[in-house]
mmCIF file of C-alpha atoms in Angstrom:
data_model
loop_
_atom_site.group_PDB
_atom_site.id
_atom_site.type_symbol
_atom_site.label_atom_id
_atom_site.label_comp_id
_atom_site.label_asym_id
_atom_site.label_seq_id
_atom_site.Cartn_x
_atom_site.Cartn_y
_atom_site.Cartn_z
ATOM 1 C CA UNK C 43 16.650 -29.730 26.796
ATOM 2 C CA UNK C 44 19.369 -27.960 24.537
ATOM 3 C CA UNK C 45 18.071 -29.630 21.706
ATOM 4 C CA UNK C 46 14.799 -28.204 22.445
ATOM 5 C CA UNK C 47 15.900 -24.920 22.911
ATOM 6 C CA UNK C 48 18.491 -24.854 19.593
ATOM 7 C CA UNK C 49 15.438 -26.395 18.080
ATOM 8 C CA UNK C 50 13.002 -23.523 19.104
ATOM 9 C CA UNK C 51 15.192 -21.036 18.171
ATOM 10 C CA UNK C 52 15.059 -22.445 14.332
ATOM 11 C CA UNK C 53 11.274 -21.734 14.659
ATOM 12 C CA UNK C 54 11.260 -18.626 15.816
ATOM 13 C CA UNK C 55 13.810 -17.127 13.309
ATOM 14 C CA UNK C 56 11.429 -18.993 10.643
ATOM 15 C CA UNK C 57 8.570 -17.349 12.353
ATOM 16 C CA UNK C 58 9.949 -14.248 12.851
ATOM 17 C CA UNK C 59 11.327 -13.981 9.470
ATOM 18 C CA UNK C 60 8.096 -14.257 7.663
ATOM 19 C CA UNK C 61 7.283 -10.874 8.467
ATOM 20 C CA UNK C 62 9.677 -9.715 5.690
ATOM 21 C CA UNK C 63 8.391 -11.973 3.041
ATOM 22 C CA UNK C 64 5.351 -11.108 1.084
ATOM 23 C CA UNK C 65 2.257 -12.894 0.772
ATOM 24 C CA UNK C 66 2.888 -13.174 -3.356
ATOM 25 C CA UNK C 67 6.819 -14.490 -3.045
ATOM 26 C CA UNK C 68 5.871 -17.635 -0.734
ATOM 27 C CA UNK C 69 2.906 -19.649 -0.253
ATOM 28 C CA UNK C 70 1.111 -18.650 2.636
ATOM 29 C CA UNK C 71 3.811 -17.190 4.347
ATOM 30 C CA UNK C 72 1.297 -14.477 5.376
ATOM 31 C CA UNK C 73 -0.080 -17.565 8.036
ATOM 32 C CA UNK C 74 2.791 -17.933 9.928
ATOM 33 C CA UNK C 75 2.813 -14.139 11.666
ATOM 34 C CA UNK C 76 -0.198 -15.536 13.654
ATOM 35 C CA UNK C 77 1.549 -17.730 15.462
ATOM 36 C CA UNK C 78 4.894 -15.110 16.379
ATOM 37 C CA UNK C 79 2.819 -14.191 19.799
ATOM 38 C CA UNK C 80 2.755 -17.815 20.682
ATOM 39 C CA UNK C 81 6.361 -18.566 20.337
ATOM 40 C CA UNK C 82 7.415 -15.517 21.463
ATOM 41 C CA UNK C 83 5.466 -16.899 24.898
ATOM 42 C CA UNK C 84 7.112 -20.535 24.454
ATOM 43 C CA UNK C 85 10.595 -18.943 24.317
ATOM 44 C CA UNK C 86 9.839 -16.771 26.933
ATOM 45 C CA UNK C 87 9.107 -19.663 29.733
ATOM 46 C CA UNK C 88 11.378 -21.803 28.322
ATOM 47 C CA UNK C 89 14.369 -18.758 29.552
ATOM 48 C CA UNK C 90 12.928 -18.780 32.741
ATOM 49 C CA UNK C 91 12.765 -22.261 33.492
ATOM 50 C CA UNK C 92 16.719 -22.733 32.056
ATOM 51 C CA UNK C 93 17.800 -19.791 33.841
ATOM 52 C CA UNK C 94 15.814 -20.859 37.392
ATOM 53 C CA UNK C 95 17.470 -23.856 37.036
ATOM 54 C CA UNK C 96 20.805 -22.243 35.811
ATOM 55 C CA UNK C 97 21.268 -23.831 32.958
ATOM 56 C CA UNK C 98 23.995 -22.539 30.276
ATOM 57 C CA UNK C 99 21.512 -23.014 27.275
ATOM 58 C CA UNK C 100 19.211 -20.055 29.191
ATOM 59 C CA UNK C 101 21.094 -17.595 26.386
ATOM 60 C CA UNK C 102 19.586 -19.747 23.026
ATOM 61 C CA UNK C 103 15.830 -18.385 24.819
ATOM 62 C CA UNK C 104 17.227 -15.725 25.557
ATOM 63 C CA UNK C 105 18.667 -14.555 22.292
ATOM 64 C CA UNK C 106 15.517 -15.560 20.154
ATOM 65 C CA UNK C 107 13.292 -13.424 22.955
ATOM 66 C CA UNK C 108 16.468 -10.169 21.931
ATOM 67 C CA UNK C 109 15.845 -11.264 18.189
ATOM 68 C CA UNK C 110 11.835 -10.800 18.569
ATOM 69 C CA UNK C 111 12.105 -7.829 21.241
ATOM 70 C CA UNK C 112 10.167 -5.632 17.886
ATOM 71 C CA UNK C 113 7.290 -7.711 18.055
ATOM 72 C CA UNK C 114 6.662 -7.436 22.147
ATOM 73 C CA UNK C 115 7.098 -3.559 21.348
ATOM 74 C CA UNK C 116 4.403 -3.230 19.203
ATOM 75 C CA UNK C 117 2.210 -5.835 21.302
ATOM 76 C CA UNK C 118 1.784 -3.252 24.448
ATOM 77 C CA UNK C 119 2.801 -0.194 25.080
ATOM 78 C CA UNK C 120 2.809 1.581 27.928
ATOM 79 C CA UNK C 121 2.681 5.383 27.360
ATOM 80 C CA UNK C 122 1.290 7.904 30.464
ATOM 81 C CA UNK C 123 -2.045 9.192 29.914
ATOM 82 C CA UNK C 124 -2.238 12.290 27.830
ATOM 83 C CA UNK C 125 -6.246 12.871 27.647
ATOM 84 C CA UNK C 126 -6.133 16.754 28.088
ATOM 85 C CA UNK C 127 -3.547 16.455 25.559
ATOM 86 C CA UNK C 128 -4.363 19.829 22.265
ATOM 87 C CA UNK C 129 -3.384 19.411 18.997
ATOM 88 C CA UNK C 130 -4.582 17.632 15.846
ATOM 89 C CA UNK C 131 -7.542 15.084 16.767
ATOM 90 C CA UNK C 132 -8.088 11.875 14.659
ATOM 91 C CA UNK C 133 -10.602 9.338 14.837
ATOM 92 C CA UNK C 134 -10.884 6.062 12.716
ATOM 93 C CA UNK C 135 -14.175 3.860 13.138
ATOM 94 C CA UNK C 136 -15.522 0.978 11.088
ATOM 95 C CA UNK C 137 -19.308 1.588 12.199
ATOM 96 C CA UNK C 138 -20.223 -1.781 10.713
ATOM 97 C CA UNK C 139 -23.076 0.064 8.570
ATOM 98 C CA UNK C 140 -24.246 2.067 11.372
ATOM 99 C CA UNK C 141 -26.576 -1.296 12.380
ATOM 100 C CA UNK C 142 -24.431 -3.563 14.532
ATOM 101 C CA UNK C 143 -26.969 -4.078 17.344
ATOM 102 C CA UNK C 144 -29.671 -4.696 14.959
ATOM 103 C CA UNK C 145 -27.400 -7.269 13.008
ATOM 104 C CA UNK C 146 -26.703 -8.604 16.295
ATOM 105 C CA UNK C 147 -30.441 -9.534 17.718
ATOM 106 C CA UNK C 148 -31.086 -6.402 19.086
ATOM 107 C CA UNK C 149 -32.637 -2.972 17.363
ATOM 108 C CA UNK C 150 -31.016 0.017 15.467
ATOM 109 C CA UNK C 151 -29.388 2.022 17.944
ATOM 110 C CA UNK C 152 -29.384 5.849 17.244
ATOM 111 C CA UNK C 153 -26.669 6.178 20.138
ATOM 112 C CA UNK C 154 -24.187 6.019 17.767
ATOM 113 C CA UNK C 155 -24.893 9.157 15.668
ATOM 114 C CA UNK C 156 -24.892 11.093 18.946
ATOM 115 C CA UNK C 157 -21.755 9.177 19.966
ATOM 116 C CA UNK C 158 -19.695 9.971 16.775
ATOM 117 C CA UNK C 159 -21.111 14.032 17.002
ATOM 118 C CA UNK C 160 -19.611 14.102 20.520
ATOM 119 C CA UNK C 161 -16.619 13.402 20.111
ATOM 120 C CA UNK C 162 -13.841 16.106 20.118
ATOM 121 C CA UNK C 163 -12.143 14.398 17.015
ATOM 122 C CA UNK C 164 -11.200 16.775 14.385
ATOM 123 C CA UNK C 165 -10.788 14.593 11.620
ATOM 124 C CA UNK C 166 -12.789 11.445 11.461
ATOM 125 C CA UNK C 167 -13.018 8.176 9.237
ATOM 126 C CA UNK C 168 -15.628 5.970 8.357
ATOM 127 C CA UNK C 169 -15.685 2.138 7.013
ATOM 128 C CA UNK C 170 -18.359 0.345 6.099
ATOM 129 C CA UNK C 171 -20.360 3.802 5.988
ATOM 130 C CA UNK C 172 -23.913 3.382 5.131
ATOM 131 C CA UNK C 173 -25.807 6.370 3.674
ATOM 132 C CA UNK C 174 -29.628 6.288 4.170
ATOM 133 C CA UNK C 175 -31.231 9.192 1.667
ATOM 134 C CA UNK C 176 -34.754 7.663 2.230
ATOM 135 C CA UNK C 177 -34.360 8.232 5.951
ATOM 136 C CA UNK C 178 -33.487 11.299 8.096
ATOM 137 C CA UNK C 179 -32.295 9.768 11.061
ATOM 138 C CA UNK C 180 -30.308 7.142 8.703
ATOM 139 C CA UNK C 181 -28.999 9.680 6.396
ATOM 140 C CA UNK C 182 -25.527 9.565 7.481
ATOM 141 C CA UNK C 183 -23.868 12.219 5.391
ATOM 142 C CA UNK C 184 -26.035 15.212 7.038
ATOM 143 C CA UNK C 185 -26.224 13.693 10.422
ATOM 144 C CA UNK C 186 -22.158 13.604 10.402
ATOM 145 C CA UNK C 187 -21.314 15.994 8.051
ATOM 146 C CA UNK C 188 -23.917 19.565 7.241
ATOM 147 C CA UNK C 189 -25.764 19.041 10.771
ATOM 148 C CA UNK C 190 -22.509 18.548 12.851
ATOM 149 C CA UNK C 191 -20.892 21.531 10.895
ATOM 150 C CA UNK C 192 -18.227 19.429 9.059
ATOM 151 C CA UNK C 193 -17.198 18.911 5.824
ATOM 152 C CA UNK C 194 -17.734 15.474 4.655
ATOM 153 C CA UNK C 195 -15.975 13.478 1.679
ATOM 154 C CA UNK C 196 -18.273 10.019 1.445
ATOM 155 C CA UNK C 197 -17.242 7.863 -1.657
ATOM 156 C CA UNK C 198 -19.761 5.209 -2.724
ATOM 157 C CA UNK C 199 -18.257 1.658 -3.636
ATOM 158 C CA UNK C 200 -21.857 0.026 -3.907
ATOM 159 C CA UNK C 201 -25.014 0.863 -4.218
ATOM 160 C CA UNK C 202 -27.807 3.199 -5.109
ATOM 161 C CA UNK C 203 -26.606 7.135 -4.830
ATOM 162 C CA UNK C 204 -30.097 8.570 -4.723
ATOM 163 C CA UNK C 205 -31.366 6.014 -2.276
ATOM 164 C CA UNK C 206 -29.173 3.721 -0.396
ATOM 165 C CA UNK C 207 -25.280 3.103 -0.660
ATOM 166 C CA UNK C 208 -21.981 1.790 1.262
ATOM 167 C CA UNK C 209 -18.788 2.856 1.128
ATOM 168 C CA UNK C 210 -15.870 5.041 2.539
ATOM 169 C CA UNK C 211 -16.142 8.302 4.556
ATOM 170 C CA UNK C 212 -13.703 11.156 5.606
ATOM 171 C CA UNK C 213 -15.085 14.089 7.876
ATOM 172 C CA UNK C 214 -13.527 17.528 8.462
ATOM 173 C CA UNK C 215 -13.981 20.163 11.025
ATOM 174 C CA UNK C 216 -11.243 21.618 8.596
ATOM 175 C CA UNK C 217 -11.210 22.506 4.779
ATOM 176 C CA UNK C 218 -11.329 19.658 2.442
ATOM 177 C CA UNK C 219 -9.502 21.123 -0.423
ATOM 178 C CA UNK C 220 -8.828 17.992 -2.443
ATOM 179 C CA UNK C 221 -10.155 14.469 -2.431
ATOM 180 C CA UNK C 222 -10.097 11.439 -4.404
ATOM 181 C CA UNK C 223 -9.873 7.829 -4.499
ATOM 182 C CA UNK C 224 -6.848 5.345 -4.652
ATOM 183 C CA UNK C 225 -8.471 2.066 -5.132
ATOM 184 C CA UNK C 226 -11.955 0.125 -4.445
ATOM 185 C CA UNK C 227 -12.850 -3.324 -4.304
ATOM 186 C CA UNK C 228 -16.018 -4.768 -3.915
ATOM 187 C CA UNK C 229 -19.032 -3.347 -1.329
ATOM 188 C CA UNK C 230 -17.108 -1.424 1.341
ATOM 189 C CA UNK C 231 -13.532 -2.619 0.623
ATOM 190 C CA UNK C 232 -11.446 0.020 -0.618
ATOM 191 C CA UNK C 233 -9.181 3.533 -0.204
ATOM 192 C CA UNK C 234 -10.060 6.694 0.174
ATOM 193 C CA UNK C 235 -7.647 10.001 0.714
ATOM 194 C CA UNK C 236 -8.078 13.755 1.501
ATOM 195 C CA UNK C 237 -6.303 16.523 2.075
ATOM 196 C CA UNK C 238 -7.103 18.782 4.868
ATOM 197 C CA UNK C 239 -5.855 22.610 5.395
ATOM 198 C CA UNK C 240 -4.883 22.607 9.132
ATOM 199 C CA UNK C 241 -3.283 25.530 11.001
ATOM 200 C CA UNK C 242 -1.515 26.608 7.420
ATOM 201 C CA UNK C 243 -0.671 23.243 6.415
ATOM 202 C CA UNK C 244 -1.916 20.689 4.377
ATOM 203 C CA UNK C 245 -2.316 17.192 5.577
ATOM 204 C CA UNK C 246 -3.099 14.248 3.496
ATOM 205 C CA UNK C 247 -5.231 11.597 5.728
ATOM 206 C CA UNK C 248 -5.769 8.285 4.054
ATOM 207 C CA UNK C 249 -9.077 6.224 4.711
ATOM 208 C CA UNK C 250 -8.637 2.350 4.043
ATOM 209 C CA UNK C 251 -10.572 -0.381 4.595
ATOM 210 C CA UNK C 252 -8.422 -3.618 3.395
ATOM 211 C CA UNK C 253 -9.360 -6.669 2.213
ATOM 212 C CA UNK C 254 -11.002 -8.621 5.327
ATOM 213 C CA UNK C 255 -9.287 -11.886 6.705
ATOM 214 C CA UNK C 256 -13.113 -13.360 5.869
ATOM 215 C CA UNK C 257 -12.589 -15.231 9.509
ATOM 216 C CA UNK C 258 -16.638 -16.532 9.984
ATOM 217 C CA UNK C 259 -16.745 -15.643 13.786
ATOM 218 C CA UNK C 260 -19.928 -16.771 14.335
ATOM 219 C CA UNK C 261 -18.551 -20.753 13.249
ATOM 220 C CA UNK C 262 -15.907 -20.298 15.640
ATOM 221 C CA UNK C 263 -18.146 -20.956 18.862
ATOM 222 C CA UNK C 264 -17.874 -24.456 18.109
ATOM 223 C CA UNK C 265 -15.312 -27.347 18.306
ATOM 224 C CA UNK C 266 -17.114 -29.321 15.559
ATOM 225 C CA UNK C 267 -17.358 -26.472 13.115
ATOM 226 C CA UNK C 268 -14.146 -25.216 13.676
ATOM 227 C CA UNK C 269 -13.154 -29.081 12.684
ATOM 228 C CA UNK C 270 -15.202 -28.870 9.599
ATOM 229 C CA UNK C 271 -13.845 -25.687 8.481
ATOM 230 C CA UNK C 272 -10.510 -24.982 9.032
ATOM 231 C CA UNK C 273 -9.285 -25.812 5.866
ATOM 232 C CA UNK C 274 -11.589 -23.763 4.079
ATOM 233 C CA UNK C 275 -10.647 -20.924 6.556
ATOM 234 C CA UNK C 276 -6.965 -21.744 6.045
ATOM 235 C CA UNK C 277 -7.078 -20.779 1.931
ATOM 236 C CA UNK C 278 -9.399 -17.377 2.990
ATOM 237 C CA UNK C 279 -7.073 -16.093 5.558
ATOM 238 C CA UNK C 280 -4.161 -16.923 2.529
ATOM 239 C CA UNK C 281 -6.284 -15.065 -0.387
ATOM 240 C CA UNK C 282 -6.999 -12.352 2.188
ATOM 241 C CA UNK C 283 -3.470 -11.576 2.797
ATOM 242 C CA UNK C 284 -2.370 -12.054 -0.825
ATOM 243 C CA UNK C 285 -4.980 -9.407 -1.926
ATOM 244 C CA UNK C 286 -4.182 -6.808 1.027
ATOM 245 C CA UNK C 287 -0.403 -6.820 -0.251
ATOM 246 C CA UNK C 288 -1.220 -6.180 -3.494
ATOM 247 C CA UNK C 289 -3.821 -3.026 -1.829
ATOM 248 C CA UNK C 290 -0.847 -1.766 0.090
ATOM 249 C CA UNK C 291 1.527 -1.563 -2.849
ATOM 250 C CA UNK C 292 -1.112 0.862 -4.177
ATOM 251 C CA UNK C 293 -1.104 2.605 -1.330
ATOM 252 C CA UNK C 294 2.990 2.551 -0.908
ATOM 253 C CA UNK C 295 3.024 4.243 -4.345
ATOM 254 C CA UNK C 296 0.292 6.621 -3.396
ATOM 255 C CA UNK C 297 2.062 7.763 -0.537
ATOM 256 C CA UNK C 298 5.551 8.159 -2.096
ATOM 257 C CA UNK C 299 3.886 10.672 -4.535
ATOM 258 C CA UNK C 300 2.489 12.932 -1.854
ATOM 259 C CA UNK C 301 3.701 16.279 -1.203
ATOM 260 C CA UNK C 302 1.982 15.865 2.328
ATOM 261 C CA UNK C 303 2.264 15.011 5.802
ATOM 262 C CA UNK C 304 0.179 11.545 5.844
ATOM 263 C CA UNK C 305 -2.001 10.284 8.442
ATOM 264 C CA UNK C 306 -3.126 6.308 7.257
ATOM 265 C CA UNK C 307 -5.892 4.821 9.280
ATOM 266 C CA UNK C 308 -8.942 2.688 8.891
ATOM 267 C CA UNK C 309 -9.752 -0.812 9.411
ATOM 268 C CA UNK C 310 -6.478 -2.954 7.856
ATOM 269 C CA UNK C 311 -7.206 -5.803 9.070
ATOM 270 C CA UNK C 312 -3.701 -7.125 9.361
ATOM 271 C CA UNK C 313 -2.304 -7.654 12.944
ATOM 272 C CA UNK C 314 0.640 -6.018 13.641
ATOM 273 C CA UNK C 315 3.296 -9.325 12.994
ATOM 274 C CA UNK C 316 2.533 -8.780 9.106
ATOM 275 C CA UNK C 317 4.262 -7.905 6.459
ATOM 276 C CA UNK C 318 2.038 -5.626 5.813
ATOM 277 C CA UNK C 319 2.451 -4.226 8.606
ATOM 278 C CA UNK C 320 5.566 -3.711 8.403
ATOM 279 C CA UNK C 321 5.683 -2.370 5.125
ATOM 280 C CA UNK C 322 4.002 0.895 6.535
ATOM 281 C CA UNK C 323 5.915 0.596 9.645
ATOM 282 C CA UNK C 324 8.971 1.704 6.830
ATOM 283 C CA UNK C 325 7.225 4.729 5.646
ATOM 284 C CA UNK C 326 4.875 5.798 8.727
ATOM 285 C CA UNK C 327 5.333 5.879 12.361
ATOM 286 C CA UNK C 328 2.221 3.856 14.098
ATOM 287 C CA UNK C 329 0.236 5.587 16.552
ATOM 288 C CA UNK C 330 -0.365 3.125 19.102
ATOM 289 C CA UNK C 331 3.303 2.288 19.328
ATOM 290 C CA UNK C 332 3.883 6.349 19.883
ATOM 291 C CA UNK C 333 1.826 6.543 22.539
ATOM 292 C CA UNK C 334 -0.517 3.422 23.235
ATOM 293 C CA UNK C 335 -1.686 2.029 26.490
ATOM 294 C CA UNK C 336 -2.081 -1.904 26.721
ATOM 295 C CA UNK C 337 -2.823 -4.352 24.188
ATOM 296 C CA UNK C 338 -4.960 -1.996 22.310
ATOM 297 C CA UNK C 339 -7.541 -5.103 20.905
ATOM 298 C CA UNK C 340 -10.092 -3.579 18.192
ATOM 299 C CA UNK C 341 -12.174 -6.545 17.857
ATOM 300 C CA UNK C 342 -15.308 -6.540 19.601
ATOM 301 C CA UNK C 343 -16.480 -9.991 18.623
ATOM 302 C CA UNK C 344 -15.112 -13.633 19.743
ATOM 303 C CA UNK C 345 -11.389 -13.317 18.395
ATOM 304 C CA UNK C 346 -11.461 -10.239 20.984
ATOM 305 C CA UNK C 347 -7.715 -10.284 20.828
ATOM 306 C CA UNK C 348 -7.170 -8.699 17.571
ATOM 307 C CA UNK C 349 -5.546 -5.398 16.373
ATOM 308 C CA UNK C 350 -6.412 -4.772 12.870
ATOM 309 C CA UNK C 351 -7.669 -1.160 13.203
ATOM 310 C CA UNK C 352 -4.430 1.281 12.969
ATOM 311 C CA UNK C 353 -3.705 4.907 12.820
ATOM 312 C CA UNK C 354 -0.484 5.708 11.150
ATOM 313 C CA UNK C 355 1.366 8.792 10.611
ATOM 314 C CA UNK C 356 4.408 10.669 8.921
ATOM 315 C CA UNK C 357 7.580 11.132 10.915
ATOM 316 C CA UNK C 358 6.672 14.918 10.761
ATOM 317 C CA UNK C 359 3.403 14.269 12.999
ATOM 318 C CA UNK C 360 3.949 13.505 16.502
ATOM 319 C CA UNK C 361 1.561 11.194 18.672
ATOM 320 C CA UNK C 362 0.985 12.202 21.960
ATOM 321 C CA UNK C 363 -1.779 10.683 22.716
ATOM 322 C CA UNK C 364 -3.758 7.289 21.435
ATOM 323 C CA UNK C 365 -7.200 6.089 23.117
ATOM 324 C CA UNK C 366 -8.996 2.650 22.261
ATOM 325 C CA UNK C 367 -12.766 2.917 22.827
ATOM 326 C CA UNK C 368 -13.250 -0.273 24.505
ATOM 327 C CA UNK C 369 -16.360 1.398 26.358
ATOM 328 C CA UNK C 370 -18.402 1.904 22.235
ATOM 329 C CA UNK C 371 -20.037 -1.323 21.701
ATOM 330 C CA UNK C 372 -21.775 -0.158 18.783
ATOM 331 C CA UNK C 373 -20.001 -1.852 16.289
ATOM 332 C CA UNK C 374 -17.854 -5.193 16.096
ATOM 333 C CA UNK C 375 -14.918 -2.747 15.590
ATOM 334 C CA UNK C 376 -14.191 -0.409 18.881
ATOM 335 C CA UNK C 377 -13.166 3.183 17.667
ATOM 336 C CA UNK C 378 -9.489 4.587 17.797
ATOM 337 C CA UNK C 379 -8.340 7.737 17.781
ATOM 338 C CA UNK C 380 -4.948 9.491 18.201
ATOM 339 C CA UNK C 381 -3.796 13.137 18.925
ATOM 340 C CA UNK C 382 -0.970 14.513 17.001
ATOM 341 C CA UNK C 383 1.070 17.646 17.188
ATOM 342 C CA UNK C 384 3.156 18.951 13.941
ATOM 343 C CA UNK C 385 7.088 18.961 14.293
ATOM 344 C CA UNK C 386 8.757 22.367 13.476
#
């Protein structure tokens, strides 16, 4: 059984270690943060059956379970509720083109317009924003933006501008006095930034929508096709990760040359055990760690367990309050949003 353990603890320091290495410097290193939950687990109930039966080799558990205590941290939090909490309102969605349910075997569901308007949210994001101009109750841009009273900044990646187009959106209950782009990829991939005049301050808030993890969901019902496949999903999961560190160094250098509190959300999708991850962790404070409740899962399609939605913020910008919208089935991304107040 020590061997086991001494053996474990190899693993996880591997394991755990691969969150510092990026995606270009080793070979799909990026891979191996998936499986930190899992032997974070395995070293867990491997101390507790060592220490029940009062074994000596309980501390080698023990000590790899200290080493990875980061990684339970930003797993679940546990933060009181704060919904009557006042200050600055964000709200990050990736609305999935407005057209999940229809997508999905069902019909286009209006409910999320109205659902979007309602909500107190000062400042709001958009991926995969689809703007209808042939349509009034598709054109997104006057239904979210003119109509709701709100500023909006929408910036095209594909399409056609006078008819129909996807791409990034940022809208503002607030001034937009500056806007731009930092980078776009390919259909609704990309970063978007602008900076909002709040209270006598100006606030930078970053919309990004990385590089997906191109994980087919729908092949993952089945044994057989996850057989046939997971080699093929193996070398997407690797390109995804190499081309969302080479997106954040963009970003990194963005943010260094801002004059600006920052607020960074959108739909990452990187779990929280990447390097990525991490990366911003060392420049931004993460929302759901400030004052999260639960797991905090974004996905609302078979890999339900998946964070890849964040809201991150500058040290000067206090959380006090982060909400999952578990309940808004509209898309196969639930909404987040977080409430911050501004440090003197």
């Amino acid at each position: 059984m020590k061997f086991i353990a001494w053996l474990l603890f190899i693993v996880s320091l591997l394991i755990f270690g691969s969150v510092f290495i990026r995606p270009e410097d080793f070979p799909y290193v990026g891979l191996l943060p998936f499986f930190i939950p899992l032997i974070w687990l395995i070293n867990f109930f491997l101390f507790l059956v060592l220490f029940i039966a009062w074994k000596k080799s309980a501390w080698i558990p023990f000590i790899a379970l200290c080493i990875g205590y980061r990684f339970l941290e930003i797993s679940f939090q546990w933060h009181p509720k704060n919904d009557d909490a006042e200050g600055l309102k964000v709200l990050s969605y990736n609305v999935h083109l407005f057209d999940y349910k229809r997508r999905t075997g069902g019909k286009f569901d209006p409910n999320i317009f109205s659902w979007i308007q309602d909500h107190p949210a000062q400042i709001k994001a958009f991926q995969e924003f689809y703007q209808d101009n042939t349509s009034a109750s598709r054109n997104a841009v006057d239904l979210l933006g003119e109509k709701n009273n709100r500023e909006i900044y929408y910036e095209i990646i594909e399409g056609n501008p006078k008819r129909r187009s996807f791409g990034l959106a940022i809208s503002s209950s607030f001034p937009i006095i500056n806007q731009g782009k930092v980078f776009d990829n390919s259909r609704t991939n990309g970063a978007i930034f602008a900076d909002i005049l709040y209270e006598g301050d100006t606030i930078r808030i970053y919309n990004c929508h990385l590089e997906s993890m191109k994980i087919e969901s729908d092949k993952l019902d089945e044994l057989e096709e996850v057989k046939a496949n997971y080699r093929q999903t193996l070398k997407k999961l690797h390109e995804g990760s190499l081309n969302r560190s080479r997106q954040v160094s963009v970003i990194e250098k963005h943010i260094e040359s801002c004059p600006y509190p920052v607020i960074l959300m959108g739909d990452l999708n990187e779990i929280p055990y990447s390097n990525n991850y991490f990366r911003l962790s060392d420049i931004l404070k993460n929302a759901f760690e400030g004052a999260g409740r639960g797991f905090g899962f974004t996905y609302n399609r078979i890999l339900f367990f998946l964070r890849i939605d964040h809201i991150f913020a500058s040290e000067k910008l206090e959380p006090i309050q982060f909400e999952t919208h578990q309940e808004v089935d509209y898309s196969d991304h639930y909404p987040i949003s977080a409430t911050f107040l501004i440090k003197d």
